Short mmCIF file of C-alpha atoms in Angstrom, two decimals:
data_model
loop_
_atom_site.label_atom_id
_atom_site.label_comp_id
_atom_site.label_asym_id
_atom_site.label_seq_id
_atom_site.Cartn_x
_atom_site.Cartn_y
_atom_site.Cartn_z
CA MET A 1 -9.82 19.44 -2.34
CA ARG A 2 -6.45 19.73 -0.56
CA GLY A 3 -3.62 19.75 -2.83
CA GLY A 4 0.50 19.71 -2.24
CA ARG A 5 2.27 17.23 -0.03
CA GLY A 6 0.41 17.57 3.28
CA GLY A 7 2.05 17.05 6.59
CA GLY A 8 2.35 14.15 8.65
CA GLY A 9 0.74 15.48 11.41
CA GLY A 10 -0.33 13.82 14.80
CA ARG A 11 0.88 10.78 16.21
CA GLY A 12 3.53 8.66 14.49
CA LYS A 13 4.64 11.48 12.27
CA ILE A 14 7.72 10.86 9.96
CA THR A 15 9.34 14.16 7.93
CA THR A 16 9.20 12.60 4.45
CA ARG A 17 12.78 14.02 3.30
CA THR A 18 14.60 13.62 6.29
CA TYR A 19 13.24 9.62 6.36
CA ALA A 20 14.21 8.99 2.49
CA ALA A 21 17.59 10.64 2.93
CA SER A 22 18.29 8.39 6.45
CA LEU A 23 16.71 5.18 4.28
CA LEU A 24 18.97 5.87 1.17
CA ILE A 25 22.42 6.82 3.64
CA SER A 26 21.65 3.56 5.38
CA LEU A 27 21.01 1.03 2.87
CA GLY A 28 23.70 2.73 0.50
CA GLY A 29 21.76 3.54 -2.30
CA GLY A 30 20.97 6.28 -4.38
CA ASP A 31 18.58 4.56 -6.88
CA ARG A 32 14.91 5.22 -6.96
CA GLY A 33 13.82 1.69 -6.77
CA ARG A 34 12.63 1.22 -10.03
CA GLY A 35 13.81 -1.79 -12.27
CA GLY A 36 13.54 0.24 -15.37
CA GLY A 37 10.06 0.66 -17.57
CA ARG A 38 7.04 -1.14 -16.86
CA GLY A 39 5.14 -3.55 -19.21
CA GLY A 40 1.83 -1.15 -19.09
CA GLY A 41 -0.84 -0.94 -16.05
CA ARG A 42 -1.41 -3.45 -13.35
CA GLY A 43 -5.09 -4.52 -13.01
CA GLY A 44 -5.62 -3.73 -17.17
CA GLN A 45 -4.09 -5.86 -20.06
CA ARG A 46 -0.49 -5.76 -20.01
CA GLY A 47 2.86 -7.73 -19.78
CA GLY A 48 3.31 -9.54 -16.88
CA ARG A 49 6.07 -9.21 -14.39
CA GLY A 50 7.34 -12.51 -12.43
CA ALA A 51 9.81 -10.40 -10.40
CA PRO A 52 8.58 -8.00 -6.99
CA ARG A 53 8.43 -4.59 -7.68
CA GLY A 54 11.22 -2.33 -7.37
CA ARG A 55 13.73 -4.16 -8.13
CA GLY A 56 17.16 -2.46 -7.95
CA GLY A 57 15.92 -0.13 -4.88
CA PRO A 58 16.95 -0.30 -1.43
CA LYS A 59 15.12 -3.21 0.62
CA GLY A 60 14.83 -1.35 3.75
CA GLY A 61 15.46 -2.50 7.50
CA ALA A 62 16.94 -2.38 10.55
CA LYS A 63 20.73 -3.18 11.30
CA GLY A 64 21.19 -6.13 13.58
CA GLY A 65 22.01 -5.31 17.18
CA GLN A 66 20.16 -2.27 17.39
CA LYS A 67 17.68 -1.45 20.00
CA VAL A 68 14.02 -0.57 18.27
CA VAL A 69 11.09 1.00 19.79
CA ILE A 70 7.67 0.64 18.07
CA GLU A 71 5.12 3.45 18.08
CA PRO A 72 1.63 3.25 16.58
CA HIS A 73 1.11 5.55 13.61
CA ARG A 74 -1.77 7.96 13.17
CA HIS A 75 -3.28 5.40 10.68
CA PRO A 76 -4.60 1.80 12.51
CA GLY A 77 -2.47 -1.32 11.74
CA VAL A 78 0.40 0.91 10.76
CA PHE A 79 3.63 1.58 13.28
CA ILE A 80 6.95 3.26 13.31
CA ALA A 81 10.04 1.70 14.38
CA HIS A 82 12.25 4.23 16.03
CA GLY A 83 15.99 3.19 15.90
CA LYS A 84 19.22 4.71 14.07
CA GLU A 85 16.64 5.51 11.33
CA ASP A 86 12.69 5.84 11.61
CA MET A 87 10.97 3.15 9.18
CA LEU A 88 7.61 2.40 8.46
CA VAL A 89 6.39 -0.99 9.51
CA THR A 90 3.57 -3.36 9.77
CA LYS A 91 2.75 -5.91 12.37
CA ASN A 92 3.49 -9.46 10.60
CA LEU A 93 0.30 -11.32 9.91
CA THR A 94 2.40 -14.67 9.54
CA PRO A 95 5.41 -14.23 12.14
CA GLY A 96 8.71 -15.98 10.59
CA GLU A 97 7.76 -15.72 6.91
CA ALA A 98 8.90 -12.75 4.77
CA VAL A 99 7.29 -11.92 1.58
CA TYR A 100 9.65 -10.31 -0.76
CA GLY A 101 13.13 -10.34 1.11
CA GLU A 102 11.93 -7.21 3.40
CA LYS A 103 13.47 -6.94 6.71
CA ARG A 104 11.81 -8.30 9.98
CA ILE A 105 11.82 -6.69 13.34
CA SER A 106 11.16 -8.71 16.34
CA VAL A 107 10.44 -6.73 19.55
CA GLU A 108 10.04 -8.52 22.63
CA THR A 109 7.27 -7.68 25.48
CA PRO A 110 8.55 -8.22 29.31
CA ALA A 111 6.81 -11.01 30.73
CA ALA A 112 3.58 -10.18 32.99
CA ALA A 113 3.65 -11.14 36.48
CA ALA A 114 3.77 -15.06 37.25
CA VAL A 115 -0.01 -16.08 37.81
CA ASN A 116 -0.25 -19.48 40.34
CA GLY A 117 3.19 -20.00 40.34
CA ASP A 118 3.56 -20.25 36.73
CA THR A 119 6.90 -18.97 35.12
CA PRO A 120 6.06 -15.81 33.36
CA VAL A 121 7.08 -15.62 29.62
CA ALA A 122 8.15 -13.12 27.73
CA THR A 123 6.22 -12.30 24.33
CA LYS A 124 7.64 -11.58 20.84
CA THR A 125 6.11 -9.64 18.24
CA GLU A 126 7.17 -9.49 14.55
CA TYR A 127 7.03 -6.72 12.33
CA ARG A 128 7.95 -5.93 8.58
CA VAL A 129 9.65 -3.17 7.29
CA TRP A 130 7.16 -1.50 4.99
CA ASN A 131 9.52 0.41 1.85
CA PRO A 132 8.33 3.48 0.07
CA PHE A 133 10.69 2.74 -2.60
CA ARG A 134 8.58 -0.21 -3.28
CA SER A 135 4.68 0.70 -2.19
CA LYS A 136 2.90 3.68 -3.17
CA LEU A 137 0.45 3.27 -0.51
CA ALA A 138 3.65 3.38 1.90
CA ALA A 139 4.98 6.46 0.03
CA GLY A 140 1.78 8.09 0.21
CA ILE A 141 1.64 7.58 4.18
CA ILE A 142 5.29 8.71 4.97
CA GLY A 143 3.72 11.93 2.68
CA GLY A 144 1.39 12.55 4.84
CA LEU A 145 -1.79 11.19 3.90
CA GLU A 146 -4.56 11.84 6.39
CA GLU A 147 -6.82 9.08 5.55
CA ILE A 148 -6.31 5.58 4.15
CA TYR A 149 -10.01 4.25 5.04
CA MET A 150 -8.34 1.04 5.65
CA LYS A 151 -7.74 -0.14 9.53
CA PRO A 152 -7.96 -3.65 11.34
CA GLY A 153 -11.44 -5.37 10.35
CA SER A 154 -11.71 -3.34 7.31
CA LYS A 155 -12.74 -5.03 3.77
CA VAL A 156 -10.37 -3.41 1.25
CA LEU A 157 -10.64 -4.19 -2.64
CA TYR A 158 -7.02 -3.86 -4.14
CA LEU A 159 -6.63 -2.96 -7.96
CA GLY A 160 -3.63 -3.71 -9.41
CA ALA A 161 -1.97 -6.00 -6.88
CA ALA A 162 1.10 -7.11 -8.98
CA SER A 163 2.87 -9.92 -7.16
CA GLY A 164 1.15 -9.02 -3.79
CA THR A 165 4.27 -6.48 -2.20
CA SER A 166 2.21 -4.12 -1.21
CA VAL A 167 -1.22 -6.13 -0.56
CA SER A 168 0.54 -8.34 1.93
CA HIS A 169 0.82 -4.84 4.16
CA VAL A 170 -2.45 -4.55 3.49
CA ALA A 171 -3.43 -7.60 5.00
CA ASP A 172 -1.34 -6.81 7.52
CA ILE A 173 -3.02 -3.73 8.13
CA VAL A 174 -6.47 -5.25 8.29
CA GLY A 175 -5.60 -8.27 10.20
CA PRO A 176 -7.37 -11.63 10.41
CA THR A 177 -10.69 -10.00 10.73
CA GLY A 178 -10.45 -8.41 7.58
CA LYS A 179 -10.31 -9.28 3.80
CA VAL A 180 -7.87 -7.77 0.75
CA TYR A 181 -9.82 -8.79 -2.32
CA ALA A 182 -6.43 -8.47 -4.44
CA VAL A 183 -7.16 -8.17 -8.42
CA GLU A 184 -4.25 -8.56 -11.06
CA PHE A 185 -4.65 -9.43 -14.62
CA SER A 186 -0.98 -10.71 -15.09
CA HIS A 187 -1.29 -14.33 -14.93
CA ARG A 188 2.81 -14.44 -14.20
CA SER A 189 2.74 -12.00 -11.87
CA GLY A 190 -0.85 -13.54 -10.47
CA ARG A 191 1.52 -16.67 -9.43
CA ASP A 192 3.24 -14.99 -7.10
CA LEU A 193 0.08 -13.26 -5.72
CA ILE A 194 -1.43 -16.58 -5.49
CA ASN A 195 1.66 -18.07 -3.64
CA MET A 196 1.50 -14.69 -0.94
CA ALA A 197 -2.46 -15.47 -0.36
CA THR A 198 -1.80 -19.16 0.47
CA HIS A 199 0.17 -17.79 3.90
CA ARG A 200 -2.09 -14.76 4.27
CA THR A 201 -5.70 -16.27 4.29
CA ASN A 202 -7.05 -12.75 4.53
CA VAL A 203 -6.06 -12.25 0.92
CA ILE A 204 -8.58 -12.95 -1.79
CA PRO A 205 -6.19 -13.25 -5.05
CA ILE A 206 -8.17 -12.70 -8.37
CA ILE A 207 -6.69 -12.88 -11.65
CA GLU A 208 -9.04 -11.01 -13.66
CA ASP A 209 -9.07 -7.72 -15.99
CA ALA A 210 -10.15 -5.18 -13.49
CA ARG A 211 -12.13 -3.45 -16.30
CA HIS A 212 -14.46 -6.42 -16.14
CA PRO A 213 -15.91 -6.55 -12.17
CA LEU A 214 -18.86 -8.56 -13.41
CA LYS A 215 -16.26 -11.68 -13.74
CA TYR A 216 -15.55 -11.59 -10.25
CA ARG A 217 -18.41 -10.03 -8.76
CA LEU A 218 -19.54 -13.44 -6.80
CA LEU A 219 -15.86 -13.29 -5.24
CA VAL A 220 -16.18 -9.89 -3.69
CA SER A 221 -18.44 -8.44 -1.04
CA MET A 222 -19.10 -4.87 -0.46
CA VAL A 223 -16.04 -3.44 0.59
CA ASP A 224 -14.77 -0.20 2.82
CA CYS A 225 -12.21 0.76 0.61
CA ILE A 226 -10.75 0.76 -2.81
CA PHE A 227 -6.99 1.08 -3.47
CA ALA A 228 -6.12 1.43 -7.18
CA ASP A 229 -2.58 1.33 -8.84
CA VAL A 230 -3.47 0.14 -12.42
CA ALA A 231 -1.53 2.79 -14.57
CA GLN A 232 -3.99 2.61 -17.52
CA PRO A 233 -5.09 5.82 -19.49
CA ASP A 234 -8.99 4.43 -18.13
CA GLN A 235 -7.87 4.40 -15.00
CA ALA A 236 -10.55 6.64 -13.53
CA ARG A 237 -13.27 4.52 -15.23
CA ILE A 238 -11.69 1.61 -13.95
CA VAL A 239 -11.84 2.76 -10.64
CA GLY A 240 -15.42 4.20 -11.17
CA ILE A 241 -16.94 0.82 -12.42
CA ASN A 242 -15.73 -1.14 -9.41
CA ALA A 243 -17.05 1.40 -7.06
CA HIS A 244 -20.33 1.53 -8.41
CA HIS A 245 -20.28 -2.42 -7.78
CA PHE A 246 -18.64 -3.08 -4.68
CA LEU A 247 -17.92 0.18 -2.64
CA LYS A 248 -20.15 1.15 0.26
CA GLU A 249 -21.51 4.64 0.10
CA GLY A 250 -19.10 7.07 1.68
CA GLY A 251 -16.54 4.32 1.40
CA GLY A 252 -12.98 5.63 0.70
CA ILE A 253 -10.76 5.39 -2.36
CA VAL A 254 -6.86 5.96 -2.59
CA VAL A 255 -5.84 6.26 -6.57
CA SER A 256 -2.06 6.18 -7.28
CA ILE A 257 -1.52 7.91 -10.60
CA LYS A 258 1.35 7.36 -12.75
CA ALA A 259 1.16 10.29 -15.16
CA ASN A 260 3.24 8.83 -17.95
CA CYS A 261 1.11 6.16 -18.30
CA ILE A 262 -1.91 8.46 -18.49
CA ASP A 263 -0.79 11.14 -21.03
CA SER A 264 3.09 11.03 -21.74
CA THR A 265 2.77 14.22 -23.80
CA ALA A 266 1.10 16.47 -21.20
CA PRO A 267 3.06 18.05 -17.58
CA ALA A 268 2.15 15.77 -14.71
CA ALA A 269 0.20 18.61 -13.05
CA ALA A 270 -2.29 19.10 -15.96
CA VAL A 271 -2.47 15.01 -16.28
CA PHE A 272 -3.33 14.63 -12.34
CA SER A 273 -5.98 17.58 -12.56
CA ARG A 274 -7.78 15.90 -15.75
CA GLU A 275 -7.66 12.54 -13.60
CA VAL A 276 -9.53 14.37 -10.52
CA GLU A 277 -12.04 15.71 -13.02
CA LYS A 278 -12.78 12.02 -14.27
CA MET A 279 -13.13 10.90 -10.86
CA ARG A 280 -15.82 13.58 -10.25
CA GLU A 281 -17.83 12.27 -13.00
CA GLU A 282 -17.49 8.58 -11.53
CA ARG A 283 -19.27 10.19 -8.16
CA ILE A 284 -16.18 10.05 -6.33
CA LYS A 285 -15.54 13.28 -4.38
CA PRO A 286 -11.47 13.87 -4.08
CA LEU A 287 -10.63 15.35 -0.85
CA ALA A 288 -6.73 15.39 -0.85
CA GLN A 289 -3.97 14.79 -3.37
CA LEU A 290 -0.26 14.73 -2.75
CA THR A 291 2.88 13.85 -4.97
CA LEU A 292 5.09 11.08 -4.06
CA GLU A 293 8.55 12.50 -4.74
CA PRO A 294 11.39 11.51 -3.84
CA PHE A 295 9.83 8.01 -3.49
CA GLU A 296 8.47 8.35 -7.03
CA ARG A 297 8.72 10.76 -10.20
CA ASP A 298 5.79 12.06 -11.63
CA HIS A 299 3.23 9.77 -9.35
CA ALA A 300 0.37 11.40 -7.24
CA ILE A 301 -2.13 9.73 -4.73
CA VAL A 302 -5.78 11.18 -4.82
CA VAL A 303 -7.84 10.21 -1.71
CA GLY A 304 -11.64 10.56 -2.17
CA LYS A 305 -15.12 9.51 -1.07
CA TYR A 306 -17.74 7.51 -3.08
CA ARG A 307 -21.02 9.15 -3.61
CA PRO A 308 -23.73 6.85 -5.59
CA THR A 309 -26.25 9.33 -5.62
#
C-alpha cells in the first residue's frame, strides 16, 4: 500500500499546498474551515447538525469578471477551473441552483455553424466550486488520490452524508445515469439532505444508522464504490458490513479517517495504521493512504478494493 501524500500526477494536476495558499489568500481567510467540534461521527448515532459542514471556513469561488478556462481532471466528472487561482469544480447537475452557498462559474461555448439558415446559439455550462475545506473527498483529490472509483454512471454508497454538501458534488460526478445512496443517521441533518435530493433526483437519501444496513437493504442496489466519513470508533466495521451487503466484487472503497474520533489518546499515525489493519480484516485491500493537511488536521483518506472471498 502506498503511503504519504502522493502526487497529483497526470492531467489536471493541482499542487496541494499552492492551491491551499491561493485559496486562503483569494478568500481572505486563515481559518481551517471547521466550525468547532463535531457532535460525534456521521452515519452512526450522534447529535444532529442543522447547518452545512465547515461553517466559518472559506467558501471558495471565482472573482467576478475574470476569464476562466475549464480543464478535465484526471478523474472523470471532476474539472479544474483555471483563473486567477485554480479551483476544483464539478458540472452542476441543476444549473442555476446552489446547494450550500458555493460559488458557481458559467462558461460559454461558442455557437456551432448555422444549419439550414438557423441562427447559431451559444451554450452555457455551469460549474460549482468544490471547496476542499468543506469536503474530505475534494481534499483527497487535490492531495493526489489516483483513484476515487466514481465516474459518470457509477453507483455510490455514501456513508455519513450529513446535510449533503459533498454528496451534491458526488451527484454531479456520477451524473443523471448514476446513483448516490446517501446514508445519514441524524434527522436534523437528514432534513437538509432530503431537501437537496428533491433537486438532484440521482440522490437517494436514507435516514438510518449505517451500522444496520439491513434496514435499508431494499433501497440500495449493488454499488461500484463506498465512500465513508462516519467518524466513529467502529468505522472499519461499519464500512465492512456495508461492503459485504452492497459492494460489487472488486469495488472501490474510499474512507476518511478522523484520528481523534477513533482514539483521542494515540498518535494520529498509529490510529491510521490500526484502521488499515481493521479494513484488511473486513476483506478490504488497502491500496493507498494520504493525509489531508493543510485542509484537515489529523485526518487521512484510505483507498482500497473489496475482495469478498
